[in-house]
mmCIF file of N, CA and C in Angstrom:
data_model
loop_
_atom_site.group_PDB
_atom_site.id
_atom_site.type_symbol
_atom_site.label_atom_id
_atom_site.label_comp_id
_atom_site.label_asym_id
_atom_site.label_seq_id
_atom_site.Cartn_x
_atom_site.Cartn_y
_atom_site.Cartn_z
ATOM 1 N N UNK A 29 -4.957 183.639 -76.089
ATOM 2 C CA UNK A 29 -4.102 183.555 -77.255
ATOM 3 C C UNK A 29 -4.431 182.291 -78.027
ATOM 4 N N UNK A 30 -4.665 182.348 -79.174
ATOM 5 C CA UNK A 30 -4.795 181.593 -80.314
ATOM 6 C C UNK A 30 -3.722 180.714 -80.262
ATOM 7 N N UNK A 31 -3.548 179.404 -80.299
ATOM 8 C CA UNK A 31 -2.385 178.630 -80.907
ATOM 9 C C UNK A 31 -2.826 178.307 -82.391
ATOM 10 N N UNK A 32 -1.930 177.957 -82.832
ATOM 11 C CA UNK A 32 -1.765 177.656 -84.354
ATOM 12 C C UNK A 32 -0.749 176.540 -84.737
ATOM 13 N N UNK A 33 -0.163 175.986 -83.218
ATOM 14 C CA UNK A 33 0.120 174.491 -83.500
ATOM 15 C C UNK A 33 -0.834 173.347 -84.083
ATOM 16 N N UNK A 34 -0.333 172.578 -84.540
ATOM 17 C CA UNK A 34 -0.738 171.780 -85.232
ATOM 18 C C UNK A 34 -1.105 170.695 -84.135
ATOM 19 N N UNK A 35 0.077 170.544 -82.985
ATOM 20 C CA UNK A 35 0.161 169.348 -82.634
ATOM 21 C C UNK A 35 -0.954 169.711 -81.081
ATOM 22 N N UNK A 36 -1.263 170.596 -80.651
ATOM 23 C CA UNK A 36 -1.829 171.120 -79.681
ATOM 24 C C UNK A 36 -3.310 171.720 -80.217
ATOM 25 N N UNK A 37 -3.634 171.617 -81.778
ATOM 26 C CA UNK A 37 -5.078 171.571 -82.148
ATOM 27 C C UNK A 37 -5.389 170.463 -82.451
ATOM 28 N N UNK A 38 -4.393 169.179 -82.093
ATOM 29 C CA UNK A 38 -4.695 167.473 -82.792
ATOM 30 C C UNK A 38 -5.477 167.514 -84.438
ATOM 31 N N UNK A 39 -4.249 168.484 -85.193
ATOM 32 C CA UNK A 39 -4.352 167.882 -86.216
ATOM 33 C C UNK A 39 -4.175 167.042 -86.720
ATOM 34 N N UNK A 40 -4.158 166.107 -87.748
ATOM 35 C CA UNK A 40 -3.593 165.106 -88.013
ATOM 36 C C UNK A 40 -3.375 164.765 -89.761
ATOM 37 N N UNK A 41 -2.031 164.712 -89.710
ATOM 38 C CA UNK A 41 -1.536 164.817 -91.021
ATOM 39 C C UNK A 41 -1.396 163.327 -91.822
ATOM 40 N N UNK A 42 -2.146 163.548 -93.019
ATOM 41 C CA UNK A 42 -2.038 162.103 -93.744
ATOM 42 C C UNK A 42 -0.791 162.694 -94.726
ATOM 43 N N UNK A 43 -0.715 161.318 -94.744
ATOM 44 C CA UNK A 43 0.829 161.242 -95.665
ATOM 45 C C UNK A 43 0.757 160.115 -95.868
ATOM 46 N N UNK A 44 1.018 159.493 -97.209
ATOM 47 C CA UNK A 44 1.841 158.424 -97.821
ATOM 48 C C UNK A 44 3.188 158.803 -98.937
ATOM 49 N N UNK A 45 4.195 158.387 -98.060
ATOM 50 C CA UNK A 45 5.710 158.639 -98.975
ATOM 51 C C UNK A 45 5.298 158.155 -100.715
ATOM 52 N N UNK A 46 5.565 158.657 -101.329
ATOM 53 C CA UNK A 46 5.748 158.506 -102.973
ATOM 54 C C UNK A 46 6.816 158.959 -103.747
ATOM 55 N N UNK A 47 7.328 158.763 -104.686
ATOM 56 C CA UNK A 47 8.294 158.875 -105.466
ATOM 57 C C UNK A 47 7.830 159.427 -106.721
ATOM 58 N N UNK A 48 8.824 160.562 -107.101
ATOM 59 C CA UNK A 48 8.427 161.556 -108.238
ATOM 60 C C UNK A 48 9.525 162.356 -108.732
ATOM 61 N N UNK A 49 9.897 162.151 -109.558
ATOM 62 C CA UNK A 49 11.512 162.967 -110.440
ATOM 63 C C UNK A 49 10.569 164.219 -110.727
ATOM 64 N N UNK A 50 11.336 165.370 -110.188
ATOM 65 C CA UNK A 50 10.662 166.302 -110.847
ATOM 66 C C UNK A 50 12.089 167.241 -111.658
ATOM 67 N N UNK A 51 11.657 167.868 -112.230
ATOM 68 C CA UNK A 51 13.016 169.473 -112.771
ATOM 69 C C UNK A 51 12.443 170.343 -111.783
ATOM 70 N N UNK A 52 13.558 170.966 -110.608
ATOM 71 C CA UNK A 52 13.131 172.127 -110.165
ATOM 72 C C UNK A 52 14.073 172.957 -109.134
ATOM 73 N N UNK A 53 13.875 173.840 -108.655
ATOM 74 C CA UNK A 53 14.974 174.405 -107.354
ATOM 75 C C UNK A 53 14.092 173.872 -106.541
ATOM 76 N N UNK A 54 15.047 173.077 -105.210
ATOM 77 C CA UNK A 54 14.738 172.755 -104.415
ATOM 78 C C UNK A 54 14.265 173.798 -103.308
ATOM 79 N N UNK A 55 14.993 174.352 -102.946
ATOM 80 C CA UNK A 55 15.171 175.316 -102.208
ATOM 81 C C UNK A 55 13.517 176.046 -102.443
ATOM 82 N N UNK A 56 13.460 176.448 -103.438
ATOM 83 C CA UNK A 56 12.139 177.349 -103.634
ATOM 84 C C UNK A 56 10.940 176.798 -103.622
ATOM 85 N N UNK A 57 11.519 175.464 -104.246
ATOM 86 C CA UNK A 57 9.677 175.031 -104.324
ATOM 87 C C UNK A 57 9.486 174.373 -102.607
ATOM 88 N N UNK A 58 10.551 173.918 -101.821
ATOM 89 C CA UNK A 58 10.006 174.415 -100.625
ATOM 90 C C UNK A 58 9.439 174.957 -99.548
ATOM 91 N N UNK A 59 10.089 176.516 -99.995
ATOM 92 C CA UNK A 59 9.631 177.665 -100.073
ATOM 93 C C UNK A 59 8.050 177.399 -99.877
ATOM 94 N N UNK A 60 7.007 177.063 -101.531
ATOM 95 C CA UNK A 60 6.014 177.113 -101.462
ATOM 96 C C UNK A 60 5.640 175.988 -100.871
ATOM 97 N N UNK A 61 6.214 174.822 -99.985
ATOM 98 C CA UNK A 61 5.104 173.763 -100.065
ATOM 99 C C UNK A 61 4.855 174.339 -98.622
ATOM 100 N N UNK A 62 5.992 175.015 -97.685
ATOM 101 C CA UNK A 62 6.343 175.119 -96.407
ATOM 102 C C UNK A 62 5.214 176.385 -96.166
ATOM 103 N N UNK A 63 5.483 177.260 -97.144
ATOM 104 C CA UNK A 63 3.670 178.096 -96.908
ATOM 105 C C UNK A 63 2.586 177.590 -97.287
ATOM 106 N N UNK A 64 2.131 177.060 -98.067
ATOM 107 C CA UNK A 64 0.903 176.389 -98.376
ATOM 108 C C UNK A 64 0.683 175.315 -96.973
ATOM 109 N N UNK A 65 1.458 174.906 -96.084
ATOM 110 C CA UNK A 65 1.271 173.836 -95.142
ATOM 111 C C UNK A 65 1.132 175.080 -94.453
ATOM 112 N N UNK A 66 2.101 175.871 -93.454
ATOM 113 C CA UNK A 66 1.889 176.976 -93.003
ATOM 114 C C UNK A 66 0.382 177.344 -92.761
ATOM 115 N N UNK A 67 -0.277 177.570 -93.874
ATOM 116 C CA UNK A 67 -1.664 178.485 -94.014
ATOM 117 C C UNK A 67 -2.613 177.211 -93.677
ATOM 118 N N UNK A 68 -2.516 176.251 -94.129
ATOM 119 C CA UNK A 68 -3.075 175.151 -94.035
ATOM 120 C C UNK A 68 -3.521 174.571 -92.207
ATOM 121 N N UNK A 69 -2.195 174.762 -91.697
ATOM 122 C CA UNK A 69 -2.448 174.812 -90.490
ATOM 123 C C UNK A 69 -3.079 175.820 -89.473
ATOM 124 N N UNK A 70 -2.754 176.864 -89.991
ATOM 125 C CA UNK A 70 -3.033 178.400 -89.243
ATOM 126 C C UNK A 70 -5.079 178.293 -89.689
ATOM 127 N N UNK A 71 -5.192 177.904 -90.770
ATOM 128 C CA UNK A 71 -6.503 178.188 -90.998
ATOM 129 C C UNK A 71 -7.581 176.455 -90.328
ATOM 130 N N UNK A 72 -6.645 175.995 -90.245
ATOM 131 C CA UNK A 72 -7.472 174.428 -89.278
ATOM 132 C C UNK A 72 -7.458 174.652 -88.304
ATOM 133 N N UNK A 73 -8.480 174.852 -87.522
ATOM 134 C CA UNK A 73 -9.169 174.404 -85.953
ATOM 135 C C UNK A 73 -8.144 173.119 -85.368
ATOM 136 N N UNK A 74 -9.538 172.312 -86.334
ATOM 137 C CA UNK A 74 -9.295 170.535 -85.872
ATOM 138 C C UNK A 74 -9.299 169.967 -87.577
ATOM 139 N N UNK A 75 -9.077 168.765 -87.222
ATOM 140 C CA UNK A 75 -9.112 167.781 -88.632
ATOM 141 C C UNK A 75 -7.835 167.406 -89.085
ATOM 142 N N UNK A 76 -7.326 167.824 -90.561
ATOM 143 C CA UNK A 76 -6.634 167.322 -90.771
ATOM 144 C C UNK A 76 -6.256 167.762 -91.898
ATOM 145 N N UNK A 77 -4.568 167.559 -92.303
ATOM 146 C CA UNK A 77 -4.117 168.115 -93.593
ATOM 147 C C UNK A 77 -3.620 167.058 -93.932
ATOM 148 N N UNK A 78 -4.163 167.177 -95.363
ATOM 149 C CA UNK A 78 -3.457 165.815 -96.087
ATOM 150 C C UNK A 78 -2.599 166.219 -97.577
ATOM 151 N N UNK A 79 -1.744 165.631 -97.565
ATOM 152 C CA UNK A 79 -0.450 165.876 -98.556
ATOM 153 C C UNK A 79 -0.560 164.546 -99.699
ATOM 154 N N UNK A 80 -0.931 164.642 -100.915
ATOM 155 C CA UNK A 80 -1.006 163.798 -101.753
ATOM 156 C C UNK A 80 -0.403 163.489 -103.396
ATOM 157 N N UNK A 81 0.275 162.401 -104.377
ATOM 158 C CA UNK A 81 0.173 163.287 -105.532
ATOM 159 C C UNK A 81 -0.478 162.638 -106.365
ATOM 160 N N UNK A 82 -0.979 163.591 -107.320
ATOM 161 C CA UNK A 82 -2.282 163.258 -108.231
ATOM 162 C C UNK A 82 -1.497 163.346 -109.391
ATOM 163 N N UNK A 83 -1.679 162.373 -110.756
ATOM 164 C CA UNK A 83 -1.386 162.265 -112.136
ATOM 165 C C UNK A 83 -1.749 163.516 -112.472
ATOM 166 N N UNK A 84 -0.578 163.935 -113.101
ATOM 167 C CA UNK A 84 0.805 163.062 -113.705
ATOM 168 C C UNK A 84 2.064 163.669 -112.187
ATOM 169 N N UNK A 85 2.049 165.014 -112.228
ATOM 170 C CA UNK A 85 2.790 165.281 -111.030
ATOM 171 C C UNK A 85 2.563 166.243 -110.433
ATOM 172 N N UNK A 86 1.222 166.288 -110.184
ATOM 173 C CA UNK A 86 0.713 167.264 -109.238
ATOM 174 C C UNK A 86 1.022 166.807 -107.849
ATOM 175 N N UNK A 87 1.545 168.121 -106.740
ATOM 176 C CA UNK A 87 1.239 167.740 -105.426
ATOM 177 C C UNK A 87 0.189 168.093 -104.857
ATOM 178 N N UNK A 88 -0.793 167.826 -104.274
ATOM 179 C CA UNK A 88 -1.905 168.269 -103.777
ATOM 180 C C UNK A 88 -1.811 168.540 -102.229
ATOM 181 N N UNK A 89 -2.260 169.628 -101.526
ATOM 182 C CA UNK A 89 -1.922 169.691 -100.353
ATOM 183 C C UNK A 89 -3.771 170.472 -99.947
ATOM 184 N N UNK A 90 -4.369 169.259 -98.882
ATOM 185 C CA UNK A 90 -5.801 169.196 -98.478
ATOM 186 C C UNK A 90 -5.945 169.656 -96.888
ATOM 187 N N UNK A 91 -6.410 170.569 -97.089
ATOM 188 C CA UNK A 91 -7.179 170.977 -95.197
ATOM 189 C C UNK A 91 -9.078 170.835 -95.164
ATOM 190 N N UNK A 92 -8.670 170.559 -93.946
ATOM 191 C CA UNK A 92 -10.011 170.459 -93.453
ATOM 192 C C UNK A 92 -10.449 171.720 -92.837
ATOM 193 N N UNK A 93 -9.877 172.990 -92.836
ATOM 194 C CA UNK A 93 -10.008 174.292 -92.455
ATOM 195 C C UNK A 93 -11.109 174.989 -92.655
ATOM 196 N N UNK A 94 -10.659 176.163 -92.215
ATOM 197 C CA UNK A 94 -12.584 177.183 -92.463
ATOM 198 C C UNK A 94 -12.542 177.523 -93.571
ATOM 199 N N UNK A 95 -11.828 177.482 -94.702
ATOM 200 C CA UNK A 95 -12.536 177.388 -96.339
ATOM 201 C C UNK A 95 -11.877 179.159 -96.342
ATOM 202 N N UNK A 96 -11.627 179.274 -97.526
ATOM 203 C CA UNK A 96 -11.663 181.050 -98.390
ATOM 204 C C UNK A 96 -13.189 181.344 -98.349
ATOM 205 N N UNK A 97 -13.737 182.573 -98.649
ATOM 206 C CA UNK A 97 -14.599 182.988 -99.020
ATOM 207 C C UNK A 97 -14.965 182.902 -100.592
ATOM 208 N N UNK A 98 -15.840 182.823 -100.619
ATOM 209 C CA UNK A 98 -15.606 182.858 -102.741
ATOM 210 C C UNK A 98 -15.605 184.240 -102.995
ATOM 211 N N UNK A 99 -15.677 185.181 -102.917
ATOM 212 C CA UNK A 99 -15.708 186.189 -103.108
ATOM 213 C C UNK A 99 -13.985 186.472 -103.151
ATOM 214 N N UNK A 100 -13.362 185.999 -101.802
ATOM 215 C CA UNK A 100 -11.881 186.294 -101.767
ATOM 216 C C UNK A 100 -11.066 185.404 -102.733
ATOM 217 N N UNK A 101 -11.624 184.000 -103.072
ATOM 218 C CA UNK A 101 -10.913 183.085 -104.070
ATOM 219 C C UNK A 101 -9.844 183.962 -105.506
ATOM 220 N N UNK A 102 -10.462 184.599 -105.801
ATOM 221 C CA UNK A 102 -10.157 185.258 -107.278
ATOM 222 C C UNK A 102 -8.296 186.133 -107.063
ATOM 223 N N UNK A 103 -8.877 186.430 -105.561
ATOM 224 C CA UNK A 103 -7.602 187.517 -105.144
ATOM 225 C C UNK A 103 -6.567 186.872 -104.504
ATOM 226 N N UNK A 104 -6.600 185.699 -104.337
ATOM 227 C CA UNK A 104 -5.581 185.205 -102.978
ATOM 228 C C UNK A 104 -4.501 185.859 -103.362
ATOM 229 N N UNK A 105 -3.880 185.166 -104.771
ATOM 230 C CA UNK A 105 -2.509 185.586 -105.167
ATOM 231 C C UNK A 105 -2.034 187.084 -105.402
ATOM 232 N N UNK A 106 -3.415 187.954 -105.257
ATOM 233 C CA UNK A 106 -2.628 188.952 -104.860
ATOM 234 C C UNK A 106 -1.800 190.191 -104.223
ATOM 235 N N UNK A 107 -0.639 190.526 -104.175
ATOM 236 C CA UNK A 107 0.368 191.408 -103.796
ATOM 237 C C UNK A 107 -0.175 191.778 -102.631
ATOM 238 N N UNK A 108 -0.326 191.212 -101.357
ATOM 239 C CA UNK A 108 -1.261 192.394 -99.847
ATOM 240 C C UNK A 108 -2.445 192.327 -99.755
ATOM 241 N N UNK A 109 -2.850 191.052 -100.430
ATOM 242 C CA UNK A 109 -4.682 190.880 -99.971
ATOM 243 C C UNK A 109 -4.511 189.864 -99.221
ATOM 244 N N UNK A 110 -5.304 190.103 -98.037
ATOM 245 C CA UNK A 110 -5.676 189.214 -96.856
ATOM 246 C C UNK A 110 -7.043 188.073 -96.982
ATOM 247 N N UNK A 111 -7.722 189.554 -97.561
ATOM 248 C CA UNK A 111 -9.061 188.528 -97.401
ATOM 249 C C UNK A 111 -9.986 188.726 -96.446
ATOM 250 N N UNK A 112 -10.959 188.315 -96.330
ATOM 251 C CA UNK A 112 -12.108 188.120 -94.878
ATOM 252 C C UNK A 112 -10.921 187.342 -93.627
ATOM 253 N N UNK A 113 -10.347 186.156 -93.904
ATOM 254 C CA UNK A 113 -9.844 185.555 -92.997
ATOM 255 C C UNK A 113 -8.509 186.126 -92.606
ATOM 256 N N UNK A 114 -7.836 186.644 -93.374
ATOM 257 C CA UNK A 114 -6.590 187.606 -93.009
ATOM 258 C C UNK A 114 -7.093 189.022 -92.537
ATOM 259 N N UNK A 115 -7.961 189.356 -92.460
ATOM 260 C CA UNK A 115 -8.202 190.587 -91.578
ATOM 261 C C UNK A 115 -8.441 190.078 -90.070
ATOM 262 N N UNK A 116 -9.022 188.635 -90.227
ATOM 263 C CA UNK A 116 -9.479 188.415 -88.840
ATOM 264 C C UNK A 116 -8.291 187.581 -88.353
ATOM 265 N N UNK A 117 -7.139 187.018 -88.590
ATOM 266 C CA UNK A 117 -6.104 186.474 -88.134
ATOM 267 C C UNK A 117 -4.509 188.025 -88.198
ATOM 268 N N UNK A 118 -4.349 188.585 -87.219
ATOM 269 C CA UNK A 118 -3.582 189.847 -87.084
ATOM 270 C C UNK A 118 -2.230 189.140 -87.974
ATOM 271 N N UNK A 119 -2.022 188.095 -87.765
ATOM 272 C CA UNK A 119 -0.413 188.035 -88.495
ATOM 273 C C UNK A 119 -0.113 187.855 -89.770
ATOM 274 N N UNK A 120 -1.705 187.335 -90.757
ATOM 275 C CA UNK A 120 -1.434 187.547 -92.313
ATOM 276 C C UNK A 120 -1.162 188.544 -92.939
ATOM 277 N N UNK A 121 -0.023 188.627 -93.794
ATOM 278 C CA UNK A 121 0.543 190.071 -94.236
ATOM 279 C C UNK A 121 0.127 189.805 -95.755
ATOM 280 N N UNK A 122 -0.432 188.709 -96.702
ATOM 281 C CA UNK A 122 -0.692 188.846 -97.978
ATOM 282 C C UNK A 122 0.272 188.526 -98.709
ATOM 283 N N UNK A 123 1.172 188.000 -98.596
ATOM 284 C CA UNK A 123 2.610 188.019 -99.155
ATOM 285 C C UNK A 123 3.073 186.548 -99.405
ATOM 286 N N UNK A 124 2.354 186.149 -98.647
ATOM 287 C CA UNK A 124 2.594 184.265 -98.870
ATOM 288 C C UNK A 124 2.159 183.637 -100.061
ATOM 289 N N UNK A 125 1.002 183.593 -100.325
ATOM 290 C CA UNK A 125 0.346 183.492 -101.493
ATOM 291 C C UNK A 125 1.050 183.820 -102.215
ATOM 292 N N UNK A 126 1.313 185.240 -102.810
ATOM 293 C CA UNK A 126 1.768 185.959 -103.777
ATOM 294 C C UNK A 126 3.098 185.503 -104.092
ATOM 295 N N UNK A 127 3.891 185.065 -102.967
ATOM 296 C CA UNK A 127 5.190 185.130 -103.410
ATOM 297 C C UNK A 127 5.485 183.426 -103.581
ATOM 298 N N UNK A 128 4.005 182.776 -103.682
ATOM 299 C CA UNK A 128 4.168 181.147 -104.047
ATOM 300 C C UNK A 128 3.725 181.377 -105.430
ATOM 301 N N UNK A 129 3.244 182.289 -105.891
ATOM 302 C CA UNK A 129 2.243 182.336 -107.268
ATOM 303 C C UNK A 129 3.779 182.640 -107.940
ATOM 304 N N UNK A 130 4.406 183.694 -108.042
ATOM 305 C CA UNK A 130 5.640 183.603 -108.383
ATOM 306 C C UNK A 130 7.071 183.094 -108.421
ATOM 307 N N UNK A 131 7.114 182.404 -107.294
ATOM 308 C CA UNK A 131 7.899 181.285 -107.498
ATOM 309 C C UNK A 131 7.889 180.129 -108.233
ATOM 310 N N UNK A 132 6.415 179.484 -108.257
ATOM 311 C CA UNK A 132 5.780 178.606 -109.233
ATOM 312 C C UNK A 132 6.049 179.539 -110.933
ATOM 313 N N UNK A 133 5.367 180.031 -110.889
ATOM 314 C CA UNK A 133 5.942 180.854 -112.440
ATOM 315 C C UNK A 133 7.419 180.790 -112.999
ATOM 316 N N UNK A 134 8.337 181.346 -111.978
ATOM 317 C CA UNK A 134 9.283 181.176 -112.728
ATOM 318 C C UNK A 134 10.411 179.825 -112.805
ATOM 319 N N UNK A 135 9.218 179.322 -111.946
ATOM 320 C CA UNK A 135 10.211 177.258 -111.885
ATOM 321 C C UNK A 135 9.278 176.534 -112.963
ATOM 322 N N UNK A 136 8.487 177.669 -113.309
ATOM 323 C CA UNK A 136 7.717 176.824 -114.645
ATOM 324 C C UNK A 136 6.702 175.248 -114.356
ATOM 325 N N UNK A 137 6.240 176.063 -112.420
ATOM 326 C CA UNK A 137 5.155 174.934 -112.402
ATOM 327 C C UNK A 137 3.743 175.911 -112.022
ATOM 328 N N UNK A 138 2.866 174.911 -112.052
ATOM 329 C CA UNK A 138 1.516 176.019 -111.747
ATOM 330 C C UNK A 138 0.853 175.640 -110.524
ATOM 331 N N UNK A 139 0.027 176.832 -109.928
ATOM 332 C CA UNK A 139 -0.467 176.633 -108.884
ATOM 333 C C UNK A 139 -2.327 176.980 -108.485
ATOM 334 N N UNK A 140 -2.643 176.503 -108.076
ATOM 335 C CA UNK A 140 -4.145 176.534 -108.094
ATOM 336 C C UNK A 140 -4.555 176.203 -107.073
ATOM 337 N N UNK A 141 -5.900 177.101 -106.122
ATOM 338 C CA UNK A 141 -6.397 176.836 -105.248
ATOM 339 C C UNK A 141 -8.267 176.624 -105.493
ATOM 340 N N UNK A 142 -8.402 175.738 -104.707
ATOM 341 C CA UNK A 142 -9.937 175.538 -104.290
ATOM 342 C C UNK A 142 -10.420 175.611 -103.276
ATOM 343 N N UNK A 143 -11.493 176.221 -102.961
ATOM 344 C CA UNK A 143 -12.193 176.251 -101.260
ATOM 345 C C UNK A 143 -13.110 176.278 -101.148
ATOM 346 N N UNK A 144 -13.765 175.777 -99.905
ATOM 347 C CA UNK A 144 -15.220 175.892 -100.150
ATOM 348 C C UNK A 144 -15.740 176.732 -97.871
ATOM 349 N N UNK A 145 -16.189 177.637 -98.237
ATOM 350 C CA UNK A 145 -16.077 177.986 -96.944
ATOM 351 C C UNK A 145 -16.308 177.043 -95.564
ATOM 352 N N UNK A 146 -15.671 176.909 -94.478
ATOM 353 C CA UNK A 146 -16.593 175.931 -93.932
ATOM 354 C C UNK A 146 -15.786 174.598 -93.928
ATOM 355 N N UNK A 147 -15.322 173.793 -95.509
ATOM 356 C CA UNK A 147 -15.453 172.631 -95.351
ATOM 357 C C UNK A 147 -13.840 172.721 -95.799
ATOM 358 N N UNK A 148 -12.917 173.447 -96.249
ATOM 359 C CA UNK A 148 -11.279 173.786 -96.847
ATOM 360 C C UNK A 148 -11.191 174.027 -97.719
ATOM 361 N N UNK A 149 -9.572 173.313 -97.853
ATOM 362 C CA UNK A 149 -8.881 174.255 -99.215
ATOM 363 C C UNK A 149 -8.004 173.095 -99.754
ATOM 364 N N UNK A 150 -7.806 172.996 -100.817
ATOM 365 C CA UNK A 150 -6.997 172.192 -101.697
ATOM 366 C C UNK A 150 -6.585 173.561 -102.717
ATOM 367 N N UNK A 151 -4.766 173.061 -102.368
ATOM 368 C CA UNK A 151 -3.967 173.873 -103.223
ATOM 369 C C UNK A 151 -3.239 172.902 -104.048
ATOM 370 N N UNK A 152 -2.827 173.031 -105.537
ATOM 371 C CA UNK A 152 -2.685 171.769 -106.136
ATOM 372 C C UNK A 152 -1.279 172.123 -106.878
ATOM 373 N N UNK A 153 -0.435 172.173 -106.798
ATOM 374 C CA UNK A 153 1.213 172.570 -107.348
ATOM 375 C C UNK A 153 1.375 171.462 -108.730
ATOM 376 N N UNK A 154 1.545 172.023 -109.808
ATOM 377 C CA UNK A 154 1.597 171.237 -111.068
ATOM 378 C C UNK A 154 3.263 171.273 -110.935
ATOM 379 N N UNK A 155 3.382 170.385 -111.048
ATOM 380 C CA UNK A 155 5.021 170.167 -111.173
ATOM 381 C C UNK A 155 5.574 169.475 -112.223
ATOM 382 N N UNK A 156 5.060 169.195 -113.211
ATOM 383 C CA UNK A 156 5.061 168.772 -114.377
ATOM 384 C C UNK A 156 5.467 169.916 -115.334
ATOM 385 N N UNK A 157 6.741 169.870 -116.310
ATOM 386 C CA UNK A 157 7.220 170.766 -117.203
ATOM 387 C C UNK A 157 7.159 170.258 -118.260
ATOM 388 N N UNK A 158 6.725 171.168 -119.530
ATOM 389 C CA UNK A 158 6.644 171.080 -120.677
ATOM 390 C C UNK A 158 8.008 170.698 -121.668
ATOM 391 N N UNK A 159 8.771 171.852 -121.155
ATOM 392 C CA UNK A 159 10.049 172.167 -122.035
ATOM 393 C C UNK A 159 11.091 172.723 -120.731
ATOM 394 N N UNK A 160 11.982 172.681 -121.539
ATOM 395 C CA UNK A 160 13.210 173.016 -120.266
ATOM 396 C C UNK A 160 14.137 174.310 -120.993
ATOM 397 N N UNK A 161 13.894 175.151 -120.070
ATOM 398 C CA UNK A 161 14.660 176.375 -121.243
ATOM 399 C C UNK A 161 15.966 176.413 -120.708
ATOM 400 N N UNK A 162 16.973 176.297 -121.729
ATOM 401 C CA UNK A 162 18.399 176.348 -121.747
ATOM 402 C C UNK A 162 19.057 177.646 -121.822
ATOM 403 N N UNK A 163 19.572 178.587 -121.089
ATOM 404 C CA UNK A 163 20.148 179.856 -121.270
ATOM 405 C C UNK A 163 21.771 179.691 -122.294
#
C-alpha cells in the first residue's frame, strides 16, 4: 500500500508566515488551497512543498512531485479528467481541480497551473480583485 503521508514520505514543507488583506470567502478559498496541497502531496514521493506569495497577491503553492504530463496540462480543470497520473493513482476522481477552477471564478480570483514532468507543479491562486460587485 502506497502512503501518501506527507510526514512518513519526509516531505518537507517550506513556509514563511506573511501578511496579506485579501476580499474573499474564507471558507472556500480554503477549500482550494486544502486541495491544491492535497494533490501536491499525493503526487510527491520525496522533496518538498513550498507555499509562497508572489506580487501583488498571488499565493503560490510549489511541489517537487512527478510533474503533469503536457499533453494532460490543457485539461486538468476539467469536469472528470484524471489524466496519465489519475488513472495510475485509483483514488483521483477529477473533481478537485475542477471544483477549485470554479470556486476561484466565482470569488473573482484566478488560478493557474505549471508542470514540468519529472521535476513538479506550481499552482499560482491570484487573489488580487479588480472591482467588488455589490448586489
Amino acid at each position: 500500500m502506497r502512503s501518501s503521508c506527507g510526514i512518513c514520505k519526509r516531505i518537507t514543507l517550506e513556509y514563511e508566515p506573511f501578511t496579506c488583506q485579501v476580499l474573499t470567502d474564507e471558507k472556500w478559498l480554503l477549500f482550494v488551497v486544502e486541495q491544491v496541497i492535497s494533490n501536491a502531496l499525493k503526487y510527491t514521493r520525496s522533496g518538498r512543498v513550498s507555499i509562497t506569495l508572489e506580487a501583488p497577491k498571488t499565493l503560490c503553492i510549489r511541489d517537487t512531485g512527478i510533474g503533469i504530463d503536457p499533453q494532460d496540462l490543457p485539461r486538468i480543470f476539467e469536469k472528470g479528467f484524471t489524466g496519465y497520473n489519475g488513472r495510475n493513482d485509483k483514488k483521483a476522481s477529477g473533481i478537485g481541480l475542477y471544483l477549485c477552477r470554479r470556486i476561484c471564478r466565482n470569488l473573482k480570483h484566478g488560478i493557474t497551473v505549471e508542470s514540468r514532468a519529472d521535476e513538479g507543479t506550481c499552482v499560482r491562486i491570484y487573489l488580487d480583485r479588480e472591482a467588488l460587485e455589490v448586489e
